[in-house]
Each structure stands twice: as structure tokens, then as C-alpha cells.
Coordinates of N, CA and C in Angstrom, one line a residue:
X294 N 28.6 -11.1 -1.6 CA 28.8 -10.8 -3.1 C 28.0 -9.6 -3.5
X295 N 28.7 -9.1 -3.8 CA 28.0 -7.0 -4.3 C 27.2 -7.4 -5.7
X296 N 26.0 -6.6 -6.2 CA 25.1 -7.4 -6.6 C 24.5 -6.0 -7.4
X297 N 24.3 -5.7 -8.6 CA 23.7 -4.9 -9.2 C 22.3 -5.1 -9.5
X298 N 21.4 -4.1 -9.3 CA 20.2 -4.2 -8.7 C 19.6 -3.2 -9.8
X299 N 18.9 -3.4 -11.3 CA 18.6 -2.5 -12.4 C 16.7 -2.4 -12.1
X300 N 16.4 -1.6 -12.9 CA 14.8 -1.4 -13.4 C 13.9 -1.9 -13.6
X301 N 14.4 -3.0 -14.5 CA 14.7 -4.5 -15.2 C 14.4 -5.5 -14.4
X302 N 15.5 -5.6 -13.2 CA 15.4 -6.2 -12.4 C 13.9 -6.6 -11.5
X303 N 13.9 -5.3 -11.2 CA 12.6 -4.7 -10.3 C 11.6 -5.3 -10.7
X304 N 11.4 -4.8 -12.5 CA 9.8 -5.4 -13.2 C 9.9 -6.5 -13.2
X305 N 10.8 -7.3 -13.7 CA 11.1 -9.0 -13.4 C 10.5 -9.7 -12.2
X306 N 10.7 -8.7 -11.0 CA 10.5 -9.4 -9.4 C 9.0 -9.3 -9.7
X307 N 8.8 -7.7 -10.1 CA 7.5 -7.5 -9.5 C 6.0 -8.4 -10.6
X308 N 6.7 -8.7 -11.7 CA 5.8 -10.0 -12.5 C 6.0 -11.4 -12.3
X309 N 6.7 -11.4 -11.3 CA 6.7 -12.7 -11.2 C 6.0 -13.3 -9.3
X310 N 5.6 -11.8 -9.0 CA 4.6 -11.9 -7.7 C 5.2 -11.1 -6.5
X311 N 6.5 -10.6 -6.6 CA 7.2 -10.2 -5.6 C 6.8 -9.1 -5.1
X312 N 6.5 -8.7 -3.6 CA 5.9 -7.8 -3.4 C 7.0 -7.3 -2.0
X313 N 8.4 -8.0 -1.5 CA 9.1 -7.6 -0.7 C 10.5 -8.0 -1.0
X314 N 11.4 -7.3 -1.7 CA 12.7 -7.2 -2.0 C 13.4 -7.2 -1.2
X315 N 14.3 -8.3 -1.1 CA 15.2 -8.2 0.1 C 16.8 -8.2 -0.6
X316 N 17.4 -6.4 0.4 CA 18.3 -6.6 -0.2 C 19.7 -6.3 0.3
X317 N 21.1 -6.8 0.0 CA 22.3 -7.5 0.7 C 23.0 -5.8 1.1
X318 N 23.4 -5.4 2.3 CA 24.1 -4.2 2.6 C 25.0 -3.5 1.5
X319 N 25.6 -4.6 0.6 CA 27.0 -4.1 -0.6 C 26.1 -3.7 -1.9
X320 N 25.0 -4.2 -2.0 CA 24.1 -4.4 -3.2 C 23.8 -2.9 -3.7
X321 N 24.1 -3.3 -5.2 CA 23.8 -1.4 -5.4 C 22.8 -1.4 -6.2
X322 N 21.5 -0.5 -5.8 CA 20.4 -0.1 -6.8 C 20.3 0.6 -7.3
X323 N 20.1 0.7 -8.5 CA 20.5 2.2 -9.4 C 19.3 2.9 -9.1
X324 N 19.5 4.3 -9.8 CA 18.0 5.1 -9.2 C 16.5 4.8 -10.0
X325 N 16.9 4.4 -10.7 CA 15.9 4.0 -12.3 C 14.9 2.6 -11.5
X326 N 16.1 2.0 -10.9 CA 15.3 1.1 -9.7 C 14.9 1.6 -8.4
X327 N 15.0 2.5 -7.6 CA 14.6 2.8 -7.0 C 13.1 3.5 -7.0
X328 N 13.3 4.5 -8.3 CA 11.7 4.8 -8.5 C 10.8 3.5 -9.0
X329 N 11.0 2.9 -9.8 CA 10.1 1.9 -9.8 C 9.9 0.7 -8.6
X330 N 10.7 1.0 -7.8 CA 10.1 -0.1 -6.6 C 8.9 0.8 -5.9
X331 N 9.5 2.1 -6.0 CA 8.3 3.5 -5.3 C 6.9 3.6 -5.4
X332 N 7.1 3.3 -7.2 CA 6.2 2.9 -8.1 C 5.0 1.9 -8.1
X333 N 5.9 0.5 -7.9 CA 5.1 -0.6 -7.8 C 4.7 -0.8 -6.7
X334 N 5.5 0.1 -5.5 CA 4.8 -0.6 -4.3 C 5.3 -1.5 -3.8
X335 N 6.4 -1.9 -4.3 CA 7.4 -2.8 -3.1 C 8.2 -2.7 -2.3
X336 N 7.7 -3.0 -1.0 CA 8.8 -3.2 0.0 C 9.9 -3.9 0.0
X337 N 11.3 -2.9 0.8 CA 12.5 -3.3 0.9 C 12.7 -4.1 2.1
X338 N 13.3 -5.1 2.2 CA 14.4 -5.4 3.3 C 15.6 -5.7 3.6
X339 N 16.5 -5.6 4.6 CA 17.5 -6.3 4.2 C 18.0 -7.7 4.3
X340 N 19.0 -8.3 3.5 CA 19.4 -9.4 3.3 C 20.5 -9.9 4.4
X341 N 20.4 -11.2 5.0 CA 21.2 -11.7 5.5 C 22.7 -11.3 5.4
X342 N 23.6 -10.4 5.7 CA 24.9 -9.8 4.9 C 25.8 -11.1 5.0
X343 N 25.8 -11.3 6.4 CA 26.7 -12.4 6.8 C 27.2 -13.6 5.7
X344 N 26.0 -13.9 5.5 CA 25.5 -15.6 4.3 C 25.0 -15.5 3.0
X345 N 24.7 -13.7 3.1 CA 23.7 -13.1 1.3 C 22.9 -14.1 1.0
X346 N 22.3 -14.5 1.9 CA 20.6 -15.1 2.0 C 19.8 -14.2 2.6
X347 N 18.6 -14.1 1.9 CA 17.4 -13.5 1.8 C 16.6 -14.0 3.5
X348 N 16.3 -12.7 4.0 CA 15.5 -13.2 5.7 C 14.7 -14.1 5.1
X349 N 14.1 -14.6 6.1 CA 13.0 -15.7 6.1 C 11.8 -14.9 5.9
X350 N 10.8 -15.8 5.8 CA 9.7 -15.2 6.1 C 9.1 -14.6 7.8
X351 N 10.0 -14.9 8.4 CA 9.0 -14.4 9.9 C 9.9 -13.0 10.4
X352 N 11.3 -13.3 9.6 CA 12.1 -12.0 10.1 C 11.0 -11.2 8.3
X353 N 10.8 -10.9 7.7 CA 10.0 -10.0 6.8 C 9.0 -9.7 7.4
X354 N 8.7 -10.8 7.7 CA 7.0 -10.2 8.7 C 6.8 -9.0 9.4
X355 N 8.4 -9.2 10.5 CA 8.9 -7.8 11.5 C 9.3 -6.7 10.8
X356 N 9.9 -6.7 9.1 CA 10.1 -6.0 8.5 C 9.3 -4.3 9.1
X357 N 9.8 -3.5 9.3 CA 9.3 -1.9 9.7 C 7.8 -1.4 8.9
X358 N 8.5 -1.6 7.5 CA 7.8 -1.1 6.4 C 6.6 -1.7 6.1
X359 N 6.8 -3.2 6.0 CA 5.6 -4.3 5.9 C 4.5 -4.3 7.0
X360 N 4.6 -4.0 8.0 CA 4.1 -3.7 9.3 C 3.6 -2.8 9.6
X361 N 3.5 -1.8 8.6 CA 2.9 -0.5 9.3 C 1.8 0.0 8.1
X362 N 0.7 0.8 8.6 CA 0.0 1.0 8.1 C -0.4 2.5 8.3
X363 N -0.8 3.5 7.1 CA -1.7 4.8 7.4 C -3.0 4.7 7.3
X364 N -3.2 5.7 8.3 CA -4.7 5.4 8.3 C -5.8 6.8 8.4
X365 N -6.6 6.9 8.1 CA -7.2 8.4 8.5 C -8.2 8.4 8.3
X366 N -9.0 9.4 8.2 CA -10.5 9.2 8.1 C -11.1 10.9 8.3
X367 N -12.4 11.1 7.5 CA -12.7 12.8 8.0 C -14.1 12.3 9.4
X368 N -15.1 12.9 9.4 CA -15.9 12.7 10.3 C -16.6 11.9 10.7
X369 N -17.0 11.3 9.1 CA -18.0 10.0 9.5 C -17.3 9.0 9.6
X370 N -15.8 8.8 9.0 CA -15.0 7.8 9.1 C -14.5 7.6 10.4
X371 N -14.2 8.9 11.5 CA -13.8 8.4 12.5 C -14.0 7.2 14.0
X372 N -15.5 6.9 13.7 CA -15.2 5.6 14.7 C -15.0 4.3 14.0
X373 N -15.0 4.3 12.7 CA -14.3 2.9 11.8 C -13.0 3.0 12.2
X374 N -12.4 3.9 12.0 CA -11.2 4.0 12.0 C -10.7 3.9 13.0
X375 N -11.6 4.0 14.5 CA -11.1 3.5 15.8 C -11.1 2.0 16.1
X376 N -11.9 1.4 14.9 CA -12.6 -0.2 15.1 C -11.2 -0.6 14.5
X377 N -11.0 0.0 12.8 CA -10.2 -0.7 12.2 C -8.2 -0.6 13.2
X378 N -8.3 0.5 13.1 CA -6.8 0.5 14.2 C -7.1 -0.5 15.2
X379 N -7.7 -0.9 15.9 CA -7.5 -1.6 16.9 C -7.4 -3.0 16.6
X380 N -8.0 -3.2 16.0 CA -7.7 -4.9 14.8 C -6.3 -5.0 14.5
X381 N -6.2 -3.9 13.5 CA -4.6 -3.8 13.1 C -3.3 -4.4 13.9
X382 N -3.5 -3.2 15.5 CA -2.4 -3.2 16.1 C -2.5 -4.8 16.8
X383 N -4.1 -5.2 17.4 CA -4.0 -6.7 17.2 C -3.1 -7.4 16.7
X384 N -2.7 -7.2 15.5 CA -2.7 -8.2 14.6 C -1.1 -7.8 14.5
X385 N -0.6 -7.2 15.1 CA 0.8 -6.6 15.0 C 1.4 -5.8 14.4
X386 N 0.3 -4.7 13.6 CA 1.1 -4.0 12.7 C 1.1 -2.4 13.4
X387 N 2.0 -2.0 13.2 CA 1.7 -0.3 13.6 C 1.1 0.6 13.0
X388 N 0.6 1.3 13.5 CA -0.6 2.6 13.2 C -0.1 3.7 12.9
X389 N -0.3 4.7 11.9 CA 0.9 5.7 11.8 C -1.0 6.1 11.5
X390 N -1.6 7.2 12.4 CA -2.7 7.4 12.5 C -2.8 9.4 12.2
X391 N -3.3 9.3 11.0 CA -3.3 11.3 10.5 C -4.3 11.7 10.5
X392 N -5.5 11.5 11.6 CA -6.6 11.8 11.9 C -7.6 11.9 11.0
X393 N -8.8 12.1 11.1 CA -9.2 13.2 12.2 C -8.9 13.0 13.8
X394 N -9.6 13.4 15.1 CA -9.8 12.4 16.0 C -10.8 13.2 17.0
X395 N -11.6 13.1 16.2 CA -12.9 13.5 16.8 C -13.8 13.5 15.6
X396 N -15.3 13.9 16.2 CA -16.2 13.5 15.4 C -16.6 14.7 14.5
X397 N -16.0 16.2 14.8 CA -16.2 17.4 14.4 C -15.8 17.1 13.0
X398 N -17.1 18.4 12.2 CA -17.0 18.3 10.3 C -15.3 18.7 10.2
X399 N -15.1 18.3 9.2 CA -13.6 18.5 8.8 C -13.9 18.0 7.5
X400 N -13.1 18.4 6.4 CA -12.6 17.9 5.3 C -11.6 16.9 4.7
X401 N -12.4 15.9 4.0 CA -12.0 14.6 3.7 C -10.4 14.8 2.7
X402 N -10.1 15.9 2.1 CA -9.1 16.1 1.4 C -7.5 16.2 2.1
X403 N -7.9 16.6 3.7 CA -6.6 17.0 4.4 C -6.2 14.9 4.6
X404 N -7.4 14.4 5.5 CA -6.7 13.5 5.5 C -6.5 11.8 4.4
X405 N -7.2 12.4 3.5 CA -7.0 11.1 2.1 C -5.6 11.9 1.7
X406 N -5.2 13.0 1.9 CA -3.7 13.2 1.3 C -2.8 13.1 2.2
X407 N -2.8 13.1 3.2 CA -2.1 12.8 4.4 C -1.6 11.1 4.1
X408 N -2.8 10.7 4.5 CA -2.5 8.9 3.8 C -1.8 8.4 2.8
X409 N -2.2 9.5 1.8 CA -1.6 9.1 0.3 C -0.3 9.5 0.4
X410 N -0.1 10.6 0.7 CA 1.7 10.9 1.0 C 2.5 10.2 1.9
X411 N 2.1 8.9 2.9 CA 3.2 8.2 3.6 C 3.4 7.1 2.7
X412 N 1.8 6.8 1.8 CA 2.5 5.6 0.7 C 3.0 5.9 0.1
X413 N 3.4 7.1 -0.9 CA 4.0 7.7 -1.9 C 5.6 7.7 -1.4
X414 N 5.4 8.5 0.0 CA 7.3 8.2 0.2 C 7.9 6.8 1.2
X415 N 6.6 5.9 0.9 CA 7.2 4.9 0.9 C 7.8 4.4 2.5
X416 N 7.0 5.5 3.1 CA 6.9 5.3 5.0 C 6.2 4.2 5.5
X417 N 5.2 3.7 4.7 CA 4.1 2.8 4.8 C 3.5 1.6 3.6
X418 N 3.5 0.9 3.9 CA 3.4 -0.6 2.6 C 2.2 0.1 2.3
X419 N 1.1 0.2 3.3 CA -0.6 0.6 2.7 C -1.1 1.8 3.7
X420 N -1.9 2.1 2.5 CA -2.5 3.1 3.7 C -4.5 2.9 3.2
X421 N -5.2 3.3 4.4 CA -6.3 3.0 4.5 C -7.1 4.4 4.7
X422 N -8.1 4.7 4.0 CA -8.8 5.6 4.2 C -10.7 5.6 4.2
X423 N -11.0 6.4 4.9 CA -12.6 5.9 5.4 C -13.5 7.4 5.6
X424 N -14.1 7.7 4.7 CA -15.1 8.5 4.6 C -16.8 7.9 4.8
X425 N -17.6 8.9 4.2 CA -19.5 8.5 4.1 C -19.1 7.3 3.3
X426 N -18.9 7.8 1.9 CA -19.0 6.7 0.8 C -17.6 5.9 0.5
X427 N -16.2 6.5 0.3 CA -15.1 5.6 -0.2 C -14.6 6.6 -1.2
X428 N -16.1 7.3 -2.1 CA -15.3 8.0 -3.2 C -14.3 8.9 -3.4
X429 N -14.8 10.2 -2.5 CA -14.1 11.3 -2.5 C -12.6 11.2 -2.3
X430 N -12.8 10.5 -1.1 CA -11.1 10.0 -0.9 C -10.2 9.7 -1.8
X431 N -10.7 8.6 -2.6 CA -10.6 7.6 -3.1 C -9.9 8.7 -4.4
X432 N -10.8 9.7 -4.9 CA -10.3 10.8 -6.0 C -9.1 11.7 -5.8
X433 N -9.3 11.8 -4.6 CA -8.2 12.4 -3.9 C -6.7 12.0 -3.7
X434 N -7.0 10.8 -2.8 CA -5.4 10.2 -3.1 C -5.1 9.7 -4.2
X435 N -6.0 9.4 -5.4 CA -5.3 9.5 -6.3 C -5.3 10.4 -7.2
X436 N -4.8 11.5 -7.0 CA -4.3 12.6 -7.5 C -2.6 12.4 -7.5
X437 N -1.9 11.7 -6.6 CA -0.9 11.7 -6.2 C 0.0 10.5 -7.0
X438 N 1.1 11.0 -7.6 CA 1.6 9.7 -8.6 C 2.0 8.6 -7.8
X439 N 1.9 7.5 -8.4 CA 2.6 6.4 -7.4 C 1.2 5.5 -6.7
X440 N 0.0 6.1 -6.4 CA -1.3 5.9 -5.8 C -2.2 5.1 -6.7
X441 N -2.3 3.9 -5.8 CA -3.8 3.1 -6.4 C -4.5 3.2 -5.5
X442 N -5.5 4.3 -5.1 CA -6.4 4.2 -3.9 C -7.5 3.0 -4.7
X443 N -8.2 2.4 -3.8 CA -9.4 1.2 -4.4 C -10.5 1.8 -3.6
X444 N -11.7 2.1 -3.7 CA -12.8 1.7 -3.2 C -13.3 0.4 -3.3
X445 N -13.4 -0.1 -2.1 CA -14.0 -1.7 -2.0 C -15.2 -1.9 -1.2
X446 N -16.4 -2.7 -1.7 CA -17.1 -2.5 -1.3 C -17.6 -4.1 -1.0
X447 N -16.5 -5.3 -1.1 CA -16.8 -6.6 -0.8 C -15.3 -7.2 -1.0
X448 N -15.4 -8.4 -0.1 CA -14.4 -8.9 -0.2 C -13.9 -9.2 -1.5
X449 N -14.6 -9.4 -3.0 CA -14.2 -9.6 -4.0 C -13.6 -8.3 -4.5
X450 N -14.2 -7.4 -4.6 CA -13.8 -5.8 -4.7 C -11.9 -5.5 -4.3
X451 N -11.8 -6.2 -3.1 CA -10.5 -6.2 -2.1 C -9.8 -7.2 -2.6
X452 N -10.2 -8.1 -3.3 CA -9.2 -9.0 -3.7 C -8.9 -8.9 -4.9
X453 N -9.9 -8.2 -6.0 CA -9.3 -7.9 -7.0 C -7.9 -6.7 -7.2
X454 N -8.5 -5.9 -6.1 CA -8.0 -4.7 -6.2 C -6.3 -5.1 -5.3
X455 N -6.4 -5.8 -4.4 CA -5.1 -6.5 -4.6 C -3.9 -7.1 -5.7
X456 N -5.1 -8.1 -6.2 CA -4.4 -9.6 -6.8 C -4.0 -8.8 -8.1
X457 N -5.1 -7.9 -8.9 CA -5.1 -7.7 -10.3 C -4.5 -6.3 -10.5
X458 N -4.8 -5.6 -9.3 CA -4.2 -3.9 -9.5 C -3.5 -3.3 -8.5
X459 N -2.8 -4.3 -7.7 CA -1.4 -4.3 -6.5 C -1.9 -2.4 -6.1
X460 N -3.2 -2.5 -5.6 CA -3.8 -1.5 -4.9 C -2.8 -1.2 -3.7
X461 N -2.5 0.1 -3.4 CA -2.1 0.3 -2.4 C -2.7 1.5 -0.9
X462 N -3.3 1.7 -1.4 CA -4.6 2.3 -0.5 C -5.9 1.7 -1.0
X463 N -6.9 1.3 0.5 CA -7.9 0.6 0.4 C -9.0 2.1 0.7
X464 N -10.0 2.0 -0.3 CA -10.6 3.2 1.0 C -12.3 2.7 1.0
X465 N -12.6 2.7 1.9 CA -13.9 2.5 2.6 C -15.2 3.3 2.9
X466 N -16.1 2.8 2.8 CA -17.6 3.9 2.7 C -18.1 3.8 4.5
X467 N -17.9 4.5 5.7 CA -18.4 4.0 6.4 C -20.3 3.9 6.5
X468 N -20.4 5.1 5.6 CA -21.9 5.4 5.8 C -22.6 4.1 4.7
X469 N -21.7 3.5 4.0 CA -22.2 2.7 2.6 C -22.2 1.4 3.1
X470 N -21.4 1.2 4.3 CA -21.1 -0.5 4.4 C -21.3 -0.2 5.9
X471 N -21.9 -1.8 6.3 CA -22.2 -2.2 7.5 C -20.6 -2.6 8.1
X472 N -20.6 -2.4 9.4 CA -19.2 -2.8 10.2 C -18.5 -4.4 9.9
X473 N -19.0 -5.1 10.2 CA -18.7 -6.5 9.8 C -18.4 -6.6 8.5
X474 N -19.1 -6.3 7.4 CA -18.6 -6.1 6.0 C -17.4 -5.4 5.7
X475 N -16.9 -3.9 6.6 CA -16.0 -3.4 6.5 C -14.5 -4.5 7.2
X476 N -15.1 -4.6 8.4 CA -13.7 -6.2 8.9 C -13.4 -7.1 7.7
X477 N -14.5 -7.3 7.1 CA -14.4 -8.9 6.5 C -13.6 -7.8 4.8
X478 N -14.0 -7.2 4.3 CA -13.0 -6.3 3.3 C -11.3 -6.5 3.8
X479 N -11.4 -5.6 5.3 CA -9.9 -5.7 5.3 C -9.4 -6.9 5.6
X480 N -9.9 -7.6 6.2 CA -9.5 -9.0 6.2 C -9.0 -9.5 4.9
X481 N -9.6 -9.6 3.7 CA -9.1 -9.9 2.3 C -8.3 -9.4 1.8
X482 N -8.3 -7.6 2.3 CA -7.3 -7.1 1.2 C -5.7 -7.6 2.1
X483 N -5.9 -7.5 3.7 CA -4.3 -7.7 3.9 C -3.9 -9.1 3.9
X484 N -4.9 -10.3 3.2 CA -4.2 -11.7 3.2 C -4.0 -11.8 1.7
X485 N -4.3 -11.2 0.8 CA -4.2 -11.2 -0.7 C -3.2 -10.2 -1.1
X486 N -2.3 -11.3 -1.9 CA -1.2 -10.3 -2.2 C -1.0 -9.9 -4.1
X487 N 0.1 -9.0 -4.9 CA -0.5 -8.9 -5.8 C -0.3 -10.2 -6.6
X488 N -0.8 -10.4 -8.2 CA -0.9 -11.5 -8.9 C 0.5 -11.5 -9.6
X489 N 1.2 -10.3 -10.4 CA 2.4 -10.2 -11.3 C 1.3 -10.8 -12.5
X490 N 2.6 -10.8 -13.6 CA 2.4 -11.6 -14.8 C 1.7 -10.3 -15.9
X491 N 0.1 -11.0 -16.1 CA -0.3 -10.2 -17.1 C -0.9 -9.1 -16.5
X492 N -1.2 -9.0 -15.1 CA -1.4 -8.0 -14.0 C -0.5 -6.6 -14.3
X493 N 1.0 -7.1 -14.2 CA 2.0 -6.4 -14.2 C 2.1 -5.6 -15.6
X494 N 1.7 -6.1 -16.6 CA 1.8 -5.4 -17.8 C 0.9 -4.6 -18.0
X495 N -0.7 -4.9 -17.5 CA -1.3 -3.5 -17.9 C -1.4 -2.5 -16.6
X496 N -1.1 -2.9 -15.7 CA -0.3 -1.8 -14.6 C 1.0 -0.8 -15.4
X497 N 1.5 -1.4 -15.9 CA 3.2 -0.9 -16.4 C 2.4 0.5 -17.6
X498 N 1.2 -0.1 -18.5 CA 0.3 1.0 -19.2 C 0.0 1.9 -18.4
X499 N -0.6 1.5 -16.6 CA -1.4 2.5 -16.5 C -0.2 3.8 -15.9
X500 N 0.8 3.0 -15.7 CA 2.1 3.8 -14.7 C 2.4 5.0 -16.3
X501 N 2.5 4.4 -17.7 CA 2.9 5.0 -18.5 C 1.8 6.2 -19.0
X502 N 0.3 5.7 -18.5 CA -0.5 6.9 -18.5 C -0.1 8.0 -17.6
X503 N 0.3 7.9 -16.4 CA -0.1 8.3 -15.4 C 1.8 9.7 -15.6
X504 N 2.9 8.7 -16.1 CA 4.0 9.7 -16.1 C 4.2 10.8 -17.5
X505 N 3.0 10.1 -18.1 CA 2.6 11.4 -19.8 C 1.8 12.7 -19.3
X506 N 0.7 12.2 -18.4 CA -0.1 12.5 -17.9 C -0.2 14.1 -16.7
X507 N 0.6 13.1 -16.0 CA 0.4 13.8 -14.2 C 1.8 14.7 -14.1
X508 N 1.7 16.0 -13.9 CA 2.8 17.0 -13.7 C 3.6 16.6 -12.5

């Protein structure tokens, strides 16, 4: 059954906690919806066409987009970022990896925008970034519309920045945080998902600063 898919729609899913839209081959999304799924950060999938039931949870899981992650880092970040990739792909998800990859000085701005640009077009659910401190990055990729980079600095940091501001880049201090502290961060932010509700409305403010705002 062909299924009109509005803007409307979108903000409805995405306040009511939805963070992975599953949707039917015939189903048509207008474009008004498409940028706000861009927007909020939710992942597409498709729907069962056969039955127009919604996958399960374990086929979403395999989902492409839900599964993959960017990741990067400038000098000091690069052996976190060999710690953290290796956990990841553990854990099943793919690595879409925009260096550095070495320990030579380089500039944190090539790869915090590198990152920020596979979430923005939406090649990657999250992307992760890892400098000395978190911040620079952190300023950086959000330069880019569409971007909630978070600096987190505790598991509570990571969960808010999940639950309450559907954060889509995490970024990390390696010179600021001990390694285990850095595991136990991402550990939080990728089991916490966002909250919706009154979350969603002052996100919806900050999306309306950000389109008055940002050229």
C-alpha cells in the first residue's frame, strides 16, 4: 500500500523517539521530508515490500547506514582512534576511517570536516572525532548545517548529548581523558538513543537558529 511520507510526518516519528525510519519501496517522501530526516539525523530503511511490515529489529541492526561509522582524528588523536576503530569493527559496525594515519603534525580542521561531511550527507549515522582536547573539532564540525558535534567528557556528558540533543558526532579529548574513560564514553553514547518529546522541540529552535543563521 503506497504511503505518503510528509515533514510532519518525520517530526511526529522523530518526537516520539524514532531514530530509524523504515520505509515501503512504493512509499513516496516528499523533499520537505527528506531534508528533515537529514536534519534530525535519522536513519532510513527499507520496509518489508512483500507484507509492508516494518524489518525487525535484527534485520535494522544490519541496516548499511546504522552500522557505520566516521571516524578521524589529527595527531594526538591518532592512536585512540586505532583503539576506538578496533572496538567498533568488534562490535560489527564498519569504519569509514578519514585519517590521519600517522602520528605526523597535521591539522585538526581537514579531518573534523571530513567526519562532519559523511554525517551531513547522510553516508554515516555518526561520526566520531578525537583531537588533544575535543574542542577544536568539536567547533569545527559544527560549522556545518545539520551537525551536533558533542564534546564528552563522561559517560553522563554522552548520554545527555545523546538522549537530550540527538548529538550526532561525539568528539573526544585524547590528551584530556584517560583511555578507559574514553571506552566507557563511547560505550554510552552508542547504547543511548535520542529521548524525542520536549527534546525534539527545543532541537526544532535550535534547527530554526541554525537555518536564519548559517549561509
Amino acid at each position: 500500500m503506497k504511503k505518503l511520507i510528509t515533514e510532519l510526518d518525520i517530526i511526529k516519528f522523530a518526537e516520539s523517539g524514532g531514530n530509524v525510519l523504515p520505509i515501503g519501496d512504493e512509499d513516496i517522501v516528499t523533499a520537505l521530508a527528506w531534508d528533515k530526516i537529514k536534519t534530525l539525523g535519522i536513519a532510513t530503511v527499507k520496509k518489508n515490500s512483500a507484507e509492508n511490515i516494518p524489518l525487525t529489529v535484527n534485520e535494522i541492526e544490519k541496516s548499511q547506514t546504522v552500522r557505520r561509522i566516521a571516524i578521524g582524528s589529527d595527531h594526538t588523536g591518532f592512536r585512540i582512534k586505532n583503539v576506538l576503530s578496533k572496538i567498533l569493527t568488534e562490535k560489527g559496525y564498519e569504519i569509514i576511517d578519514v585519517g590521519t594515519y600517522d602520528e605526523k603534525s597535521c591539522d585538526y580542521p581537514d579531518f573534523a570536516f571530513a567526519v562532519a561531511r559523511k554525517v551531513k550527507e547522510n553516508e554515516v549515522k555518526f561520526g566520531i572525532i578525537i583531537d588533544a582536547t575535543g574542542i577544536p573539532s568539536s567547533i569545527t564540525a559544527n560549522k556545518l548545517k545539520g551537525i551536533r558535534a558533542a564534546t564528552c567528557y563522561s559517560e553522563f556528558s554522552a548520554s545527555s548529548a545523546r538522549e537530550h540533543n540527538n548529538a550526532n558526532v561525539l568528539v573526544l579529548g585524547a590528551k584530556a581523558l584517560g583511555e578507559e574513560t574514553i571506552k566507557s564514553i563511547l560505550a554510552t553514547w552508542l547504547n543511548t538513543n535520542f529521548g524525542g518529546g520536549r527534546h525534539q522541540r527545543r532541537l526544532n529552535k535550535v534547527t530554526e537558529i541554525e537555518n536564519n543563521n548559517l549561509n
